[in-house]
Amino acid sequence: LETNLLAADKSRAPGDFENAGRLGLPFAGGIEDADKRARSLNSEIANGRLAMMAITGMLFQDGFTGSAWGDWSLYVDSPLRAFENELGVQSPLGFWDPAGYCKEDTAVDFRRRRESELKHGRIAMIATMGYITPEYFKFPGFLAPHLGLKFTDVPNGLAALSKVPQAGWAQYVFFVGLLEVGFLKQEPDRAPGDFANGGTLGVPNASGPIENEEARKRKLNSELANGRLAMMAIIGMFFQDGLTGSAYGDWALFTASPLRAFEKELGVQVPFGFFDPLGMSKDGDIGAFKRRRATEVKHGRLSMIACMGYIVPE
């Protein structure tokens, strides 16, 4: 098949073979309508991408549990079991540690990482709100009266960094430093992120803790989940702002993007557009792009067949 019936032809689009037509059937006819053909080819690429993720997950699941539809409880040798009852272990991923940081961890290592996760998540939630709020509200009056700088003069997003006076930044650093070393100091006999002076919603000296154990666990899990989402969100906002020059930048503003050479190719779909986080296509090499696309289509087709091969015998 590789060297004859499905031999690649450089004069044809990646994955398009002279001897194969609709659904890959040998010598079957193609789709004449251009719009329908583009839609079907985009669907094939999207389904192939999903299938590549799916079959990889099935293979790992089978290898770890000894069953094609393995239950996590069958993987009794997992080093992650030491932490599977911790806060933040939520469906559908369970205890998610793809980089394997915790497989050699002690309880002390895990605690240190959980403290960092909570702190970064809380800061990220505040930062995300700090990006959103100025779009709808800014304080009246002056931020720096001696400079004639009003709050309304400060732009949203990264551009604000150059507008805030140095004395203002010094106040921020001093204030946060006081919180870190004094008011919100972590104590070894308290849970990660739990401070004697911080109550409900982190309000200083507010009521707390929550007495109902189930309600408390649910809210702490929610905080971790929302913090994780906020860390992703604020990083996305930073990149969007840096690339487009606007806190809520439109992709159309990033005119210098080398990815524009491929943004009208098949497989460029919402919400990601042309998704190339590793920058493999930033050199604009058409030949390299076609080679990767041919590989992607082939692997996607094989993965779709492999997924069906896992499912059908059930």
C-alpha positions as YAML, in Angstrom:
chain: A
units: angstrom
residues:
- id: 1
  name: LEU
  ca: [0.00, 0.00, 0.00]
- id: 2
  name: GLU
  ca: [2.76, 2.45, 0.97]
- id: 3
  name: THR
  ca: [4.85, 1.98, -2.17]
- id: 4
  name: ASN
  ca: [2.12, 1.37, -4.76]
- id: 5
  name: LEU
  ca: [-1.61, 2.04, -4.28]
- id: 6
  name: LEU
  ca: [-1.10, 4.80, -1.69]
- id: 7
  name: ALA
  ca: [2.23, 6.17, -2.90]
- id: 8
  name: ALA
  ca: [2.59, 9.91, -2.24]
- id: 9
  name: ASP
  ca: [2.48, 12.16, -5.29]
- id: 10
  name: LYS
  ca: [4.14, 15.58, -4.82]
- id: 11
  name: SER
  ca: [1.83, 17.09, -7.42]
- id: 12
  name: ARG
  ca: [-1.22, 16.28, -5.25]
- id: 13
  name: ALA
  ca: [-2.31, 17.61, -1.85]
- id: 14
  name: PRO
  ca: [-0.95, 15.85, 1.27]
- id: 15
  name: GLY
  ca: [-2.90, 12.63, 1.84]
- id: 16
  name: ASP
  ca: [-4.56, 12.77, -1.59]
- id: 17
  name: PHE
  ca: [-3.84, 9.62, -3.60]
- id: 18
  name: GLU
  ca: [-4.69, 9.07, -7.25]
- id: 19
  name: ASN
  ca: [-5.94, 5.54, -6.65]
- id: 20
  name: ALA
  ca: [-8.08, 6.22, -3.57]
- id: 21
  name: GLY
  ca: [-11.36, 8.10, -3.43]
- id: 22
  name: ARG
  ca: [-14.10, 8.78, -0.90]
- id: 23
  name: LEU
  ca: [-13.47, 7.15, 2.52]
- id: 24
  name: GLY
  ca: [-10.17, 5.90, 1.17]
- id: 25
  name: LEU
  ca: [-11.80, 3.23, -0.97]
- id: 26
  name: PRO
  ca: [-9.55, 2.16, -3.88]
- id: 27
  name: PHE
  ca: [-10.58, 3.74, -7.18]
- id: 28
  name: ALA
  ca: [-13.73, 5.31, -5.63]
- id: 29
  name: GLY
  ca: [-14.83, 8.76, -6.77]
- id: 30
  name: GLY
  ca: [-13.94, 12.00, -5.00]
- id: 31
  name: ILE
  ca: [-16.21, 14.82, -3.75]
- id: 32
  name: GLU
  ca: [-16.85, 17.30, -6.55]
- id: 33
  name: ASP
  ca: [-18.43, 20.12, -4.52]
- id: 34
  name: ALA
  ca: [-15.52, 22.29, -3.28]
- id: 35
  name: ASP
  ca: [-17.20, 23.50, -0.06]
- id: 36
  name: LYS
  ca: [-18.39, 20.03, 0.88]
- id: 37
  name: ARG
  ca: [-14.96, 18.62, 0.09]
- id: 38
  name: ALA
  ca: [-13.21, 21.20, 2.30]
- id: 39
  name: ARG
  ca: [-15.66, 20.51, 5.13]
- id: 40
  name: SER
  ca: [-15.14, 16.75, 4.86]
- id: 41
  name: LEU
  ca: [-11.34, 17.10, 4.74]
- id: 42
  name: ASN
  ca: [-11.37, 19.41, 7.78]
- id: 43
  name: SER
  ca: [-13.52, 16.84, 9.60]
- id: 44
  name: GLU
  ca: [-11.05, 14.10, 8.71]
- id: 45
  name: ILE
  ca: [-8.12, 16.09, 10.12]
- id: 46
  name: ALA
  ca: [-10.03, 16.97, 13.31]
- id: 47
  name: ASN
  ca: [-11.19, 13.38, 13.84]
- id: 48
  name: GLY
  ca: [-7.68, 12.11, 13.13]
- id: 49
  name: ARG
  ca: [-6.22, 14.44, 15.76]
- id: 50
  name: LEU
  ca: [-8.78, 13.25, 18.29]
- id: 51
  name: ALA
  ca: [-8.08, 9.63, 17.39]
- id: 52
  name: MET
  ca: [-4.31, 10.10, 17.86]
- id: 53
  name: MET
  ca: [-4.97, 11.32, 21.40]
- id: 54
  name: ALA
  ca: [-7.53, 8.58, 22.01]
- id: 55
  name: ILE
  ca: [-5.43, 5.61, 20.87]
- id: 56
  name: THR
  ca: [-2.44, 6.87, 22.87]
- id: 57
  name: GLY
  ca: [-4.66, 7.05, 25.95]
- id: 58
  name: MET
  ca: [-6.00, 3.55, 25.27]
- id: 59
  name: LEU
  ca: [-2.50, 2.13, 24.90]
- id: 60
  name: PHE
  ca: [-1.32, 3.72, 28.15]
- id: 61
  name: GLN
  ca: [-4.48, 2.65, 29.95]
- id: 62
  name: ASP
  ca: [-4.08, -0.92, 28.69]
- id: 63
  name: GLY
  ca: [-0.38, -1.02, 29.55]
- id: 64
  name: PHE
  ca: [-0.89, 0.28, 33.07]
- id: 65
  name: THR
  ca: [-4.00, -1.70, 34.03]
- id: 66
  name: GLY
  ca: [-3.70, -4.81, 31.87]
- id: 67
  name: SER
  ca: [-7.09, -4.17, 30.30]
- id: 68
  name: ALA
  ca: [-8.15, -2.34, 27.14]
- id: 69
  name: TRP
  ca: [-10.84, -0.59, 29.18]
- id: 70
  name: GLY
  ca: [-8.75, -0.65, 32.34]
- id: 71
  name: ASP
  ca: [-10.00, 0.57, 35.66]
- id: 72
  name: TRP
  ca: [-7.59, 2.83, 37.57]
- id: 73
  name: SER
  ca: [-8.10, 0.59, 40.59]
- id: 74
  name: LEU
  ca: [-6.31, -2.20, 38.70]
- id: 75
  name: TYR
  ca: [-3.08, -0.18, 38.52]
- id: 76
  name: VAL
  ca: [-2.00, -1.13, 42.02]
- id: 77
  name: ASP
  ca: [1.69, -0.32, 41.44]
- id: 78
  name: SER
  ca: [1.09, 3.38, 40.75]
- id: 79
  name: PRO
  ca: [3.39, 5.61, 42.84]
- id: 80
  name: LEU
  ca: [0.67, 8.27, 42.62]
- id: 81
  name: ARG
  ca: [-1.61, 6.36, 44.97]
- id: 82
  name: ALA
  ca: [0.10, 8.06, 47.89]
- id: 83
  name: PHE
  ca: [-1.61, 11.31, 46.84]
- id: 84
  name: GLU
  ca: [-4.85, 10.16, 45.21]
- id: 85
  name: ASN
  ca: [-6.99, 11.17, 48.20]
- id: 86
  name: GLU
  ca: [-5.58, 14.70, 48.36]
- id: 87
  name: LEU
  ca: [-7.57, 17.84, 47.59]
- id: 88
  name: GLY
  ca: [-7.54, 18.74, 43.91]
- id: 89
  name: VAL
  ca: [-7.88, 15.12, 42.71]
- id: 90
  name: GLN
  ca: [-10.93, 15.60, 40.53]
- id: 91
  name: SER
  ca: [-12.62, 13.86, 37.64]
- id: 92
  name: PRO
  ca: [-12.09, 13.21, 34.81]
- id: 93
  name: LEU
  ca: [-8.28, 13.25, 35.23]
- id: 94
  name: GLY
  ca: [-7.96, 12.04, 38.81]
- id: 95
  name: PHE
  ca: [-4.49, 12.67, 40.22]
- id: 96
  name: TRP
  ca: [-2.93, 14.28, 37.15]
- id: 97
  name: ASP
  ca: [0.85, 14.37, 37.08]
- id: 98
  name: PRO
  ca: [1.90, 13.81, 33.44]
- id: 99
  name: ALA
  ca: [5.48, 14.94, 34.06]
- id: 100
  name: GLY
  ca: [5.87, 12.44, 36.90]
- id: 101
  name: TYR
  ca: [7.00, 15.01, 39.47]
- id: 102
  name: CYS
  ca: [5.38, 13.13, 42.34]
- id: 103
  name: LYS
  ca: [6.46, 9.57, 41.63]
- id: 104
  name: GLU
  ca: [9.59, 10.03, 43.75]
- id: 105
  name: ASP
  ca: [8.05, 12.62, 46.05]
- id: 106
  name: THR
  ca: [7.94, 12.61, 49.81]
- id: 107
  name: ALA
  ca: [5.03, 14.13, 51.71]
- id: 108
  name: VAL
  ca: [7.22, 17.20, 52.32]
- id: 109
  name: ASP
  ca: [7.84, 17.65, 48.57]
- id: 110
  name: PHE
  ca: [4.13, 17.31, 47.82]
- id: 111
  name: ARG
  ca: [3.22, 19.85, 50.50]
- id: 112
  name: ARG
  ca: [5.71, 22.39, 49.12]
- id: 113
  name: ARG
  ca: [4.28, 22.01, 45.60]
- id: 114
  name: ARG
  ca: [0.71, 22.29, 46.88]
- id: 115
  name: GLU
  ca: [1.58, 25.51, 48.74]
- id: 116
  name: SER
  ca: [3.07, 26.93, 45.53]
- id: 117
  name: GLU
  ca: [0.08, 25.82, 43.46]
- id: 118
  name: LEU
  ca: [-2.37, 27.48, 45.83]
- id: 119
  name: LYS
  ca: [-0.37, 30.71, 46.00]
- id: 120
  name: HIS
  ca: [0.06, 30.94, 42.23]
- id: 121
  name: GLY
  ca: [-3.60, 30.05, 41.67]
- id: 122
  name: ARG
  ca: [-4.79, 32.77, 44.05]
- id: 123
  name: ILE
  ca: [-2.52, 35.38, 42.48]
- id: 124
  name: ALA
  ca: [-3.64, 34.29, 39.00]
- id: 125
  name: MET
  ca: [-7.32, 34.66, 39.94]
- id: 126
  name: ILE
  ca: [-6.66, 38.21, 41.19]
- id: 127
  name: ALA
  ca: [-4.57, 38.99, 38.09]
- id: 128
  name: THR
  ca: [-7.28, 37.69, 35.76]
- id: 129
  name: MET
  ca: [-9.85, 39.90, 37.46]
- id: 130
  name: GLY
  ca: [-7.32, 42.74, 37.20]
- id: 131
  name: TYR
  ca: [-7.30, 42.32, 33.45]
- id: 132
  name: ILE
  ca: [-11.09, 42.19, 33.15]
- id: 133
  name: THR
  ca: [-12.24, 44.85, 35.62]
- id: 134
  name: PRO
  ca: [-10.57, 47.93, 34.00]
- id: 135
  name: GLU
  ca: [-12.50, 47.19, 30.82]
- id: 136
  name: TYR
  ca: [-15.66, 48.15, 32.73]
- id: 137
  name: PHE
  ca: [-14.56, 50.29, 35.67]
- id: 138
  name: LYS
  ca: [-11.67, 52.57, 36.71]
- id: 139
  name: PHE
  ca: [-11.36, 54.63, 39.84]
- id: 140
  name: PRO
  ca: [-12.03, 58.34, 39.49]
- id: 141
  name: GLY
  ca: [-9.35, 60.84, 40.40]
- id: 142
  name: PHE
  ca: [-5.57, 60.72, 40.27]
- id: 143
  name: LEU
  ca: [-3.20, 57.79, 40.58]
- id: 144
  name: ALA
  ca: [-0.21, 60.13, 40.93]
- id: 145
  name: PRO
  ca: [-1.33, 63.73, 41.56]
- id: 146
  name: HIS
  ca: [2.23, 65.13, 41.37]
- id: 147
  name: LEU
  ca: [2.51, 63.69, 37.83]
- id: 148
  name: GLY
  ca: [-1.02, 64.64, 36.83]
- id: 149
  name: LEU
  ca: [-1.68, 60.93, 36.13]
- id: 150
  name: LYS
  ca: [-5.31, 59.87, 36.40]
- id: 151
  name: PHE
  ca: [-6.53, 56.30, 36.79]
- id: 152
  name: THR
  ca: [-8.35, 56.70, 33.48]
- id: 153
  name: ASP
  ca: [-5.00, 57.50, 31.80]
- id: 154
  name: VAL
  ca: [-3.62, 54.05, 32.62]
- id: 155
  name: PRO
  ca: [-4.23, 51.58, 29.78]
- id: 156
  name: ASN
  ca: [-5.36, 48.03, 30.43]
- id: 157
  name: GLY
  ca: [-3.01, 45.05, 30.28]
- id: 158
  name: LEU
  ca: [0.76, 45.02, 29.87]
- id: 159
  name: ALA
  ca: [0.83, 48.63, 28.67]
- id: 160
  name: ALA
  ca: [0.01, 49.70, 32.24]
- id: 161
  name: LEU
  ca: [3.46, 48.55, 33.40]
- id: 162
  name: SER
  ca: [5.11, 51.56, 31.82]
- id: 163
  name: LYS
  ca: [2.56, 54.02, 33.19]
- id: 164
  name: VAL
  ca: [2.61, 53.23, 36.92]
- id: 165
  name: PRO
  ca: [5.28, 55.37, 38.67]
- id: 166
  name: GLN
  ca: [8.26, 53.62, 40.27]
- id: 167
  name: ALA
  ca: [7.10, 54.76, 43.69]
- id: 168
  name: GLY
  ca: [3.85, 52.91, 43.04]
- id: 169
  name: TRP
  ca: [5.70, 49.69, 42.23]
- id: 170
  name: ALA
  ca: [7.76, 50.11, 45.40]
- id: 171
  name: GLN
  ca: [4.53, 50.32, 47.42]
- id: 172
  name: TYR
  ca: [3.23, 47.13, 45.78]
- id: 173
  name: VAL
  ca: [6.43, 45.22, 46.57]
- id: 174
  name: PHE
  ca: [6.50, 46.50, 50.16]
- id: 175
  name: PHE
  ca: [2.85, 45.64, 50.77]
- id: 176
  name: VAL
  ca: [3.09, 42.12, 49.32]
- id: 177
  name: GLY
  ca: [6.33, 41.54, 51.21]
- id: 178
  name: LEU
  ca: [4.62, 42.42, 54.51]
- id: 179
  name: LEU
  ca: [1.85, 39.93, 53.71]
- id: 180
  name: GLU
  ca: [4.38, 37.22, 52.85]
- id: 181
  name: VAL
  ca: [6.60, 37.50, 55.92]
- id: 182
  name: GLY
  ca: [3.97, 38.41, 58.47]
- id: 183
  name: PHE
  ca: [0.24, 38.26, 57.99]
- id: 184
  name: LEU
  ca: [0.01, 35.28, 55.62]
- id: 185
  name: LYS
  ca: [2.98, 33.27, 56.83]
- id: 186
  name: GLN
  ca: [2.62, 29.53, 56.30]
- id: 187
  name: GLU
  ca: [2.69, 27.51, 59.50]
- id: 188
  name: PRO
  ca: [3.87, 23.86, 59.42]
- id: 189
  name: ASP
  ca: [0.99, 22.64, 61.60]
- id: 190
  name: ARG
  ca: [-1.67, 24.04, 59.23]
- id: 191
  name: ALA
  ca: [-2.76, 22.75, 55.82]
- id: 192
  name: PRO
  ca: [-1.09, 24.29, 52.72]
- id: 193
  name: GLY
  ca: [-2.59, 27.70, 52.00]
- id: 194
  name: ASP
  ca: [-4.41, 27.81, 55.36]
- id: 195
  name: PHE
  ca: [-3.43, 30.90, 57.35]
- id: 196
  name: ALA
  ca: [-4.39, 31.70, 60.93]
- id: 197
  name: ASN
  ca: [-5.25, 35.31, 60.00]
- id: 198
  name: GLY
  ca: [-7.17, 34.55, 56.81]
- id: 199
  name: GLY
  ca: [-10.85, 33.62, 56.89]
- id: 200
  name: THR
  ca: [-13.55, 32.87, 54.35]
- id: 201
  name: LEU
  ca: [-12.60, 34.06, 50.85]
- id: 202
  name: GLY
  ca: [-9.20, 35.04, 52.26]
- id: 203
  name: VAL
  ca: [-10.62, 38.10, 54.02]
- id: 204
  name: PRO
  ca: [-8.29, 39.00, 56.94]
- id: 205
  name: ASN
  ca: [-9.66, 37.89, 60.29]
- id: 206
  name: ALA
  ca: [-12.99, 36.98, 58.70]
- id: 207
  name: SER
  ca: [-15.18, 34.13, 59.88]
- id: 208
  name: GLY
  ca: [-13.91, 30.63, 59.26]
- id: 209
  name: PRO
  ca: [-13.07, 27.89, 58.85]
- id: 210
  name: ILE
  ca: [-16.17, 26.34, 57.29]
- id: 211
  name: GLU
  ca: [-17.50, 23.90, 59.88]
- id: 212
  name: ASN
  ca: [-19.30, 21.50, 57.52]
- id: 213
  name: GLU
  ca: [-16.56, 19.13, 56.35]
- id: 214
  name: GLU
  ca: [-18.18, 18.25, 53.00]
- id: 215
  name: ALA
  ca: [-18.90, 21.89, 52.16]
- id: 216
  name: ARG
  ca: [-15.34, 22.84, 53.15]
- id: 217
  name: LYS
  ca: [-13.82, 20.12, 50.97]
- id: 218
  name: ARG
  ca: [-16.02, 21.14, 48.02]
- id: 219
  name: LYS
  ca: [-15.01, 24.79, 48.31]
- id: 220
  name: LEU
  ca: [-11.30, 23.97, 48.67]
- id: 221
  name: ASN
  ca: [-11.50, 21.75, 45.59]
- id: 222
  name: SER
  ca: [-13.26, 24.58, 43.76]
- id: 223
  name: GLU
  ca: [-10.49, 26.98, 44.74]
- id: 224
  name: LEU
  ca: [-7.83, 24.66, 43.34]
- id: 225
  name: ALA
  ca: [-9.77, 24.10, 40.11]
- id: 226
  name: ASN
  ca: [-10.45, 27.81, 39.63]
- id: 227
  name: GLY
  ca: [-6.82, 28.65, 40.44]
- id: 228
  name: ARG
  ca: [-5.59, 26.19, 37.82]
- id: 229
  name: LEU
  ca: [-7.95, 27.68, 35.26]
- id: 230
  name: ALA
  ca: [-6.85, 31.21, 36.19]
- id: 231
  name: MET
  ca: [-3.16, 30.31, 35.77]
- id: 232
  name: MET
  ca: [-3.90, 29.17, 32.23]
- id: 233
  name: ALA
  ca: [-6.11, 32.21, 31.61]
- id: 234
  name: ILE
  ca: [-3.64, 34.87, 32.73]
- id: 235
  name: ILE
  ca: [-0.79, 33.31, 30.73]
- id: 236
  name: GLY
  ca: [-3.09, 33.32, 27.68]
- id: 237
  name: MET
  ca: [-3.92, 36.99, 28.30]
- id: 238
  name: PHE
  ca: [-0.22, 37.88, 28.61]
- id: 239
  name: PHE
  ca: [0.63, 36.18, 25.32]
- id: 240
  name: GLN
  ca: [-2.39, 37.67, 23.57]
- id: 241
  name: ASP
  ca: [-1.52, 41.13, 24.86]
- id: 242
  name: GLY
  ca: [2.16, 40.80, 24.00]
- id: 243
  name: LEU
  ca: [1.54, 39.54, 20.48]
- id: 244
  name: THR
  ca: [-1.32, 41.84, 19.49]
- id: 245
  name: GLY
  ca: [-0.63, 44.93, 21.62]
- id: 246
  name: SER
  ca: [-4.06, 44.77, 23.20]
- id: 247
  name: ALA
  ca: [-5.34, 43.14, 26.40]
- id: 248
  name: TYR
  ca: [-8.16, 41.62, 24.40]
- id: 249
  name: GLY
  ca: [-6.22, 41.54, 21.17]
- id: 250
  name: ASP
  ca: [-7.63, 40.39, 17.89]
- id: 251
  name: TRP
  ca: [-5.48, 37.88, 15.98]
- id: 252
  name: ALA
  ca: [-5.79, 40.21, 13.00]
- id: 253
  name: LEU
  ca: [-3.60, 42.72, 14.90]
- id: 254
  name: PHE
  ca: [-0.67, 40.31, 14.98]
- id: 255
  name: THR
  ca: [0.40, 41.10, 11.44]
- id: 256
  name: ALA
  ca: [4.00, 39.99, 11.96]
- id: 257
  name: SER
  ca: [3.03, 36.38, 12.65]
- id: 258
  name: PRO
  ca: [4.99, 33.91, 10.49]
- id: 259
  name: LEU
  ca: [2.05, 31.52, 10.83]
- id: 260
  name: ARG
  ca: [-0.04, 33.64, 8.46]
- id: 261
  name: ALA
  ca: [1.51, 31.69, 5.59]
- id: 262
  name: PHE
  ca: [-0.58, 28.68, 6.68]
- id: 263
  name: GLU
  ca: [-3.67, 30.22, 8.28]
- id: 264
  name: LYS
  ca: [-5.90, 29.35, 5.31]
- id: 265
  name: GLU
  ca: [-4.79, 25.72, 5.15]
- id: 266
  name: LEU
  ca: [-7.07, 22.78, 5.91]
- id: 267
  name: GLY
  ca: [-7.19, 21.95, 9.61]
- id: 268
  name: VAL
  ca: [-7.16, 25.59, 10.73]
- id: 269
  name: GLN
  ca: [-10.27, 25.53, 12.91]
- id: 270
  name: VAL
  ca: [-11.83, 27.43, 15.80]
- id: 271
  name: PRO
  ca: [-11.12, 28.04, 18.60]
- id: 272
  name: PHE
  ca: [-7.34, 27.66, 18.08]
- id: 273
  name: GLY
  ca: [-6.91, 28.79, 14.48]
- id: 274
  name: PHE
  ca: [-3.50, 27.71, 13.20]
- id: 275
  name: PHE
  ca: [-2.26, 25.91, 16.31]
- id: 276
  name: ASP
  ca: [1.51, 25.55, 16.43]
- id: 277
  name: PRO
  ca: [2.60, 26.09, 20.06]
- id: 278
  name: LEU
  ca: [6.12, 24.72, 19.40]
- id: 279
  name: GLY
  ca: [6.65, 27.11, 16.49]
- id: 280
  name: MET
  ca: [7.67, 24.35, 14.07]
- id: 281
  name: SER
  ca: [6.18, 26.24, 11.13]
- id: 282
  name: LYS
  ca: [7.43, 29.74, 11.95]
- id: 283
  name: ASP
  ca: [10.10, 29.55, 9.25]
- id: 284
  name: GLY
  ca: [7.31, 29.49, 6.61]
- id: 285
  name: ASP
  ca: [8.84, 26.49, 4.78]
- id: 286
  name: ILE
  ca: [6.05, 25.21, 2.49]
- id: 287
  name: GLY
  ca: [7.84, 21.93, 1.77]
- id: 288
  name: ALA
  ca: [8.29, 21.14, 5.46]
- id: 289
  name: PHE
  ca: [4.64, 22.06, 6.11]
- id: 290
  name: LYS
  ca: [3.39, 19.67, 3.41]
- id: 291
  name: ARG
  ca: [5.60, 16.88, 4.75]
- id: 292
  name: ARG
  ca: [4.22, 17.36, 8.26]
- id: 293
  name: ARG
  ca: [0.66, 17.57, 6.97]
- id: 294
  name: ALA
  ca: [1.07, 14.32, 5.03]
- id: 295
  name: THR
  ca: [2.42, 12.70, 8.21]
- id: 296
  name: GLU
  ca: [-0.42, 14.12, 10.30]
- id: 297
  name: VAL
  ca: [-3.08, 12.85, 7.89]
- id: 298
  name: LYS
  ca: [-1.47, 9.38, 7.72]
- id: 299
  name: HIS
  ca: [-1.13, 9.06, 11.49]
- id: 300
  name: GLY
  ca: [-4.68, 10.33, 11.97]
- id: 301
  name: ARG
  ca: [-6.09, 7.77, 9.56]
- id: 302
  name: LEU
  ca: [-4.15, 4.94, 11.19]
- id: 303
  name: SER
  ca: [-5.31, 6.09, 14.64]
- id: 304
  name: MET
  ca: [-8.96, 6.18, 13.59]
- id: 305
  name: ILE
  ca: [-8.67, 2.60, 12.36]
- id: 306
  name: ALA
  ca: [-6.78, 1.61, 15.54]
- id: 307
  name: CYS
  ca: [-9.46, 3.15, 17.78]
- id: 308
  name: MET
  ca: [-12.15, 1.21, 15.96]
- id: 309
  name: GLY
  ca: [-9.96, -1.88, 16.35]
- id: 310
  name: TYR
  ca: [-9.99, -1.37, 20.10]
- id: 311
  name: ILE
  ca: [-13.73, -0.73, 20.29]
- id: 312
  name: VAL
  ca: [-15.23, -3.29, 17.87]
- id: 313
  name: PRO
  ca: [-13.98, -6.46, 19.67]
- id: 314
  name: GLU
  ca: [-15.85, -5.36, 22.77]
...
